[in-house]
């Protein structure tokens, strides 16, 4: 004999309810244990603090010139700052700054260990960079965020990262000036050699002396710029 559909549905619901009631306590127990375990896990983890700092990259329209060329660092492509801040040179510079920051040695050691592990694994967690760039105007904003176990350590780590980044950028600008200085020094040495073998009171000697005066003036400018 076939039962009506509503009767079959009623039987299925009864079976489902009986099954749920049978396993209700184990399910509730597992859920409660999972919740308690998660609470204990996160409660035992040390707090993490984040600090941030923003650096503005702007193109300078005024400045000193060498041979009519503006002395400035060449513009950086998108992602270059993030690559630099996680590269060996800047990471080691950040570590050097942390060691003289006055933070407790235990905190410094933990941060240094994390930074070097991230460097080896090509990852970034302690210090992160987000950039908004305008390639047309060659301007941009770079925001650096650093995490640590205390607010003071997070701020010091952020400042160390910013200082390292700025020093690196100054070095990029100084590289062009240094190259110009070396060029002028070679030109000056060559002129001095020619002057020594040129006859006194000759037209060639006067021309060489005039050229040497210009080179000395340009060299003096470059030396000041390099500082």
C-alpha positions as a Markdown table, in Angstrom:
| # | Residue | x | y | z |
|---|---|---|---|---|
| 1 | Unk | 0.0 | 0.0 | 0.0 |
| 2 | Unk | 1.4 | 3.4 | -1.0 |
| 3 | Unk | 1.2 | 6.2 | 1.5 |
| 4 | Unk | 0.2 | 9.7 | 0.5 |
| 5 | Unk | 3.0 | 12.2 | -0.2 |
| 6 | Unk | 2.3 | 14.3 | 2.9 |
| 7 | Unk | 2.7 | 11.2 | 5.1 |
| 8 | Unk | 6.0 | 10.4 | 3.5 |
| 9 | Unk | 7.2 | 13.9 | 4.2 |
| 10 | Unk | 6.1 | 13.7 | 7.8 |
| 11 | Unk | 8.1 | 10.4 | 8.2 |
| 12 | Unk | 11.2 | 11.9 | 6.6 |
| 13 | Unk | 11.0 | 15.0 | 8.9 |
| 14 | Unk | 10.6 | 12.7 | 11.9 |
| 15 | Unk | 13.7 | 10.7 | 10.9 |
| 16 | Unk | 15.7 | 13.9 | 10.4 |
| 17 | Unk | 14.6 | 15.3 | 13.7 |
| 18 | Unk | 15.5 | 12.1 | 15.5 |
| 19 | Unk | 18.9 | 12.1 | 13.9 |
| 20 | Unk | 19.6 | 15.7 | 14.8 |
| 21 | Unk | 18.5 | 15.1 | 18.4 |
| 22 | Unk | 20.7 | 12.0 | 18.6 |
| 23 | Unk | 23.8 | 13.9 | 17.5 |
| 24 | Unk | 22.9 | 17.3 | 18.9 |
| 25 | Unk | 25.2 | 17.0 | 22.0 |
| 26 | Unk | 28.3 | 15.8 | 20.1 |
| 27 | Unk | 27.8 | 18.6 | 17.6 |
| 28 | Unk | 27.4 | 21.2 | 20.3 |
| 29 | Unk | 30.4 | 19.8 | 22.1 |
| 30 | Unk | 32.7 | 20.0 | 19.1 |
| 31 | Unk | 31.5 | 23.6 | 18.3 |
| 32 | Unk | 32.1 | 24.6 | 21.9 |
| 33 | Unk | 35.6 | 23.1 | 22.0 |
| 34 | Unk | 36.5 | 24.8 | 18.7 |
| 35 | Unk | 35.3 | 28.1 | 20.0 |
| 36 | Unk | 37.2 | 27.7 | 23.3 |
| 37 | Unk | 40.3 | 26.6 | 21.4 |
| 38 | Unk | 40.2 | 29.6 | 19.1 |
| 39 | Unk | 39.8 | 32.0 | 22.0 |
| 40 | Unk | 42.7 | 30.5 | 23.9 |
| 41 | Unk | 44.9 | 30.6 | 20.8 |
| 42 | Unk | 44.3 | 34.2 | 20.0 |
| 43 | Unk | 44.4 | 35.2 | 23.7 |
| 44 | Unk | 47.9 | 33.8 | 24.0 |
| 45 | Unk | 49.2 | 35.6 | 20.9 |
| 46 | Unk | 51.1 | 38.8 | 21.6 |
| 47 | Unk | 49.4 | 42.0 | 20.4 |
| 48 | Unk | 50.6 | 43.6 | 17.1 |
| 49 | Unk | 50.8 | 47.3 | 16.5 |
| 50 | Unk | 51.1 | 49.1 | 13.2 |
| 51 | Unk | 52.6 | 52.5 | 12.4 |
| 52 | Unk | 52.7 | 54.3 | 9.1 |
| 53 | Unk | 54.5 | 57.2 | 7.4 |
| 54 | Unk | 53.9 | 58.9 | 4.0 |
| 55 | Unk | 56.6 | 60.1 | 1.7 |
| 56 | Unk | 55.9 | 62.5 | -1.1 |
| 57 | Unk | 57.8 | 62.1 | -4.4 |
| 58 | Unk | 57.8 | 65.4 | -6.3 |
| 59 | Unk | 59.6 | 66.7 | -9.4 |
| 60 | Unk | 61.7 | 69.7 | -8.6 |
| 61 | Unk | 61.5 | 72.5 | -11.2 |
| 62 | Unk | 64.2 | 74.6 | -9.5 |
| 63 | Unk | 67.6 | 73.4 | -8.5 |
| 64 | Unk | 71.3 | 73.5 | -9.3 |
| 65 | Unk | 72.4 | 72.6 | -12.8 |
| 66 | Unk | 75.6 | 71.0 | -14.2 |
| 67 | Unk | 76.0 | 71.5 | -18.0 |
| 68 | Unk | 72.4 | 72.7 | -18.1 |
| 69 | Unk | 71.1 | 69.4 | -16.6 |
| 70 | Unk | 69.0 | 69.5 | -13.5 |
| 71 | Unk | 70.7 | 67.5 | -10.7 |
| 72 | Unk | 68.0 | 65.1 | -9.5 |
| 73 | Unk | 67.4 | 61.4 | -9.1 |
| 74 | Unk | 65.8 | 59.8 | -12.2 |
| 75 | Unk | 62.1 | 59.0 | -11.8 |
| 76 | Unk | 61.2 | 55.6 | -10.5 |
| 77 | Unk | 58.8 | 53.2 | -12.3 |
| 78 | Unk | 55.8 | 51.7 | -10.5 |
| 79 | Unk | 56.8 | 49.1 | -7.9 |
| 80 | Unk | 60.5 | 50.3 | -7.7 |
| 81 | Unk | 60.1 | 51.6 | -4.1 |
| 82 | Unk | 58.6 | 48.4 | -2.9 |
| 83 | Unk | 61.4 | 46.4 | -4.5 |
| 84 | Unk | 64.0 | 48.7 | -3.0 |
| 85 | Unk | 62.6 | 48.6 | 0.5 |
| 86 | Unk | 62.7 | 44.8 | 0.5 |
| 87 | Unk | 66.1 | 44.5 | -1.1 |
| 88 | Unk | 69.3 | 43.6 | 0.7 |
| 89 | Unk | 70.8 | 47.1 | 0.7 |
| 90 | Unk | 67.9 | 48.8 | 2.4 |
| 91 | Unk | 67.0 | 45.9 | 4.7 |
| 92 | Unk | 70.5 | 45.8 | 6.1 |
| 93 | Unk | 70.4 | 49.6 | 6.5 |
| 94 | Unk | 67.2 | 49.4 | 8.4 |
| 95 | Unk | 68.7 | 46.7 | 10.6 |
| 96 | Unk | 71.7 | 49.0 | 11.3 |
| 97 | Unk | 69.4 | 51.8 | 12.3 |
| 98 | Unk | 67.3 | 49.6 | 14.5 |
| 99 | Unk | 70.5 | 48.5 | 16.4 |
| 100 | Unk | 71.2 | 52.1 | 17.5 |
| 101 | Unk | 67.6 | 53.1 | 18.0 |
| 102 | Unk | 67.5 | 52.5 | 21.7 |
| 103 | Unk | 64.9 | 49.7 | 21.5 |
| 104 | Unk | 65.4 | 46.8 | 23.9 |
| 105 | Unk | 67.8 | 44.2 | 22.5 |
| 106 | Unk | 65.1 | 41.5 | 22.6 |
| 107 | Unk | 62.7 | 43.5 | 20.5 |
| 108 | Unk | 65.4 | 44.4 | 18.0 |
| 109 | Unk | 66.5 | 40.8 | 17.8 |
| 110 | Unk | 63.0 | 39.6 | 17.0 |
| 111 | Unk | 62.5 | 42.2 | 14.3 |
| 112 | Unk | 65.9 | 41.6 | 12.7 |
| 113 | Unk | 65.3 | 37.9 | 12.6 |
| 114 | Unk | 61.9 | 38.5 | 10.9 |
| 115 | Unk | 63.4 | 40.9 | 8.4 |
| 116 | Unk | 66.3 | 38.6 | 7.4 |
| 117 | Unk | 63.9 | 35.6 | 7.1 |
| 118 | Unk | 61.6 | 37.6 | 4.9 |
| 119 | Unk | 64.6 | 38.7 | 2.8 |
| 120 | Unk | 65.7 | 35.1 | 2.3 |
| 121 | Unk | 62.1 | 34.0 | 1.5 |
| 122 | Unk | 61.4 | 37.0 | -0.8 |
| 123 | Unk | 58.4 | 38.0 | 1.3 |
| 124 | Unk | 57.3 | 41.1 | 3.2 |
| 125 | Unk | 55.3 | 41.2 | 6.4 |
| 126 | Unk | 57.1 | 43.6 | 8.8 |
| 127 | Unk | 57.3 | 46.5 | 6.4 |
| 128 | Unk | 54.9 | 47.1 | 3.5 |
| 129 | Unk | 54.7 | 49.8 | 0.9 |
| 130 | Unk | 51.7 | 51.1 | -1.0 |
| 131 | Unk | 52.2 | 53.7 | -3.7 |
| 132 | Unk | 50.0 | 56.1 | -5.7 |
| 133 | Unk | 52.0 | 57.4 | -8.7 |
| 134 | Unk | 51.3 | 59.9 | -11.5 |
| 135 | Unk | 53.7 | 59.0 | -14.3 |
| 136 | Unk | 52.8 | 62.1 | -16.3 |
| 137 | Unk | 53.8 | 64.6 | -13.6 |
| 138 | Unk | 56.4 | 62.3 | -12.1 |
| 139 | Unk | 54.9 | 62.7 | -8.7 |
| 140 | Unk | 53.6 | 60.2 | -6.2 |
| 141 | Unk | 52.8 | 59.2 | -2.6 |
| 142 | Unk | 54.5 | 56.2 | -0.9 |
| 143 | Unk | 53.0 | 55.0 | 2.3 |
| 144 | Unk | 55.1 | 52.7 | 4.5 |
| 145 | Unk | 53.6 | 50.6 | 7.2 |
| 146 | Unk | 55.5 | 48.6 | 9.8 |
| 147 | Unk | 54.3 | 46.2 | 12.5 |
| 148 | Unk | 55.9 | 45.3 | 15.8 |
| 149 | Unk | 55.1 | 44.1 | 19.3 |
| 150 | Unk | 54.8 | 47.6 | 20.8 |
| 151 | Unk | 53.7 | 51.0 | 19.5 |
| 152 | Unk | 57.2 | 52.4 | 20.0 |
| 153 | Unk | 58.8 | 49.6 | 18.1 |
| 154 | Unk | 56.4 | 49.9 | 15.3 |
| 155 | Unk | 57.0 | 53.7 | 15.0 |
| 156 | Unk | 60.8 | 53.2 | 15.2 |
| 157 | Unk | 60.7 | 50.5 | 12.5 |
| 158 | Unk | 58.7 | 52.8 | 10.3 |
| 159 | Unk | 61.0 | 55.7 | 10.8 |
| 160 | Unk | 64.0 | 53.5 | 10.1 |
| 161 | Unk | 62.4 | 52.3 | 6.8 |
| 162 | Unk | 61.6 | 55.9 | 5.8 |
| 163 | Unk | 65.1 | 57.2 | 6.6 |
| 164 | Unk | 66.7 | 54.3 | 4.7 |
| 165 | Unk | 64.5 | 55.0 | 1.7 |
| 166 | Unk | 65.3 | 58.7 | 1.7 |
| 167 | Unk | 69.0 | 58.0 | 2.0 |
| 168 | Unk | 68.9 | 55.6 | -0.9 |
| 169 | Unk | 67.1 | 58.2 | -3.0 |
| 170 | Unk | 69.7 | 60.8 | -2.1 |
| 171 | Unk | 72.3 | 58.4 | -3.2 |
| 172 | Unk | 70.7 | 58.0 | -6.6 |
| 173 | Unk | 70.7 | 61.7 | -7.1 |
| 174 | Unk | 74.3 | 62.0 | -5.8 |
| 175 | Unk | 75.5 | 59.3 | -8.2 |
| 176 | Unk | 75.0 | 61.7 | -11.2 |
| 177 | Unk | 76.8 | 64.5 | -9.4 |
| 178 | Unk | 79.7 | 62.1 | -8.5 |
| 179 | Unk | 80.0 | 61.0 | -12.1 |
| 180 | Unk | 80.2 | 64.7 | -13.2 |
| 181 | Unk | 82.9 | 65.4 | -10.6 |
| 182 | Unk | 85.0 | 62.5 | -11.8 |
| 183 | Unk | 84.7 | 63.8 | -15.4 |
| 184 | Unk | 85.8 | 67.3 | -14.5 |
| 185 | Unk | 88.7 | 66.0 | -12.5 |
| 186 | Unk | 89.9 | 64.0 | -15.5 |
| 187 | Unk | 89.5 | 67.0 | -17.7 |
| 188 | Unk | 91.4 | 69.2 | -15.2 |
| 189 | Unk | 94.3 | 66.7 | -15.0 |
| 190 | Unk | 94.5 | 66.5 | -18.8 |
| 191 | Unk | 94.6 | 70.3 | -19.1 |
| 192 | Unk | 97.3 | 70.6 | -16.4 |
| 193 | Unk | 99.4 | 68.1 | -18.4 |
| 194 | Unk | 99.0 | 70.1 | -21.6 |
| 195 | Unk | 99.7 | 73.4 | -19.8 |
| 196 | Unk | 103.0 | 72.0 | -18.4 |
| 197 | Unk | 104.3 | 71.3 | -21.9 |
| 198 | Unk | 103.0 | 74.5 | -23.5 |
| 199 | Unk | 105.4 | 77.4 | -24.1 |
| 200 | Unk | 105.1 | 80.4 | -21.8 |
| 201 | Unk | 103.1 | 83.4 | -23.1 |
| 202 | Unk | 101.8 | 81.5 | -26.1 |
| 203 | Unk | 98.3 | 81.7 | -27.4 |
| 204 | Unk | 97.7 | 78.0 | -26.8 |
| 205 | Unk | 98.7 | 78.4 | -23.2 |
| 206 | Unk | 96.3 | 81.3 | -22.7 |
| 207 | Unk | 93.5 | 79.2 | -24.2 |
| 208 | Unk | 94.3 | 76.3 | -22.0 |
| 209 | Unk | 94.5 | 78.4 | -18.9 |
| 210 | Unk | 91.1 | 79.9 | -19.7 |
| 211 | Unk | 89.6 | 76.4 | -20.2 |
| 212 | Unk | 91.1 | 75.3 | -16.9 |
| 213 | Unk | 89.5 | 78.2 | -15.1 |
| 214 | Unk | 86.1 | 77.2 | -16.4 |
| 215 | Unk | 86.7 | 73.5 | -15.4 |
| 216 | Unk | 87.8 | 74.6 | -11.9 |
| 217 | Unk | 84.6 | 76.7 | -11.5 |
| 218 | Unk | 82.4 | 73.8 | -12.7 |
| 219 | Unk | 84.2 | 71.3 | -10.5 |
| 220 | Unk | 83.8 | 73.6 | -7.4 |
| 221 | Unk | 80.0 | 73.7 | -8.1 |
| 222 | Unk | 79.8 | 69.9 | -8.4 |
| 223 | Unk | 81.8 | 69.4 | -5.2 |
| 224 | Unk | 79.3 | 71.6 | -3.3 |
| 225 | Unk | 76.3 | 69.8 | -4.9 |
| 226 | Unk | 77.7 | 66.4 | -3.9 |
| 227 | Unk | 77.8 | 67.5 | -0.3 |
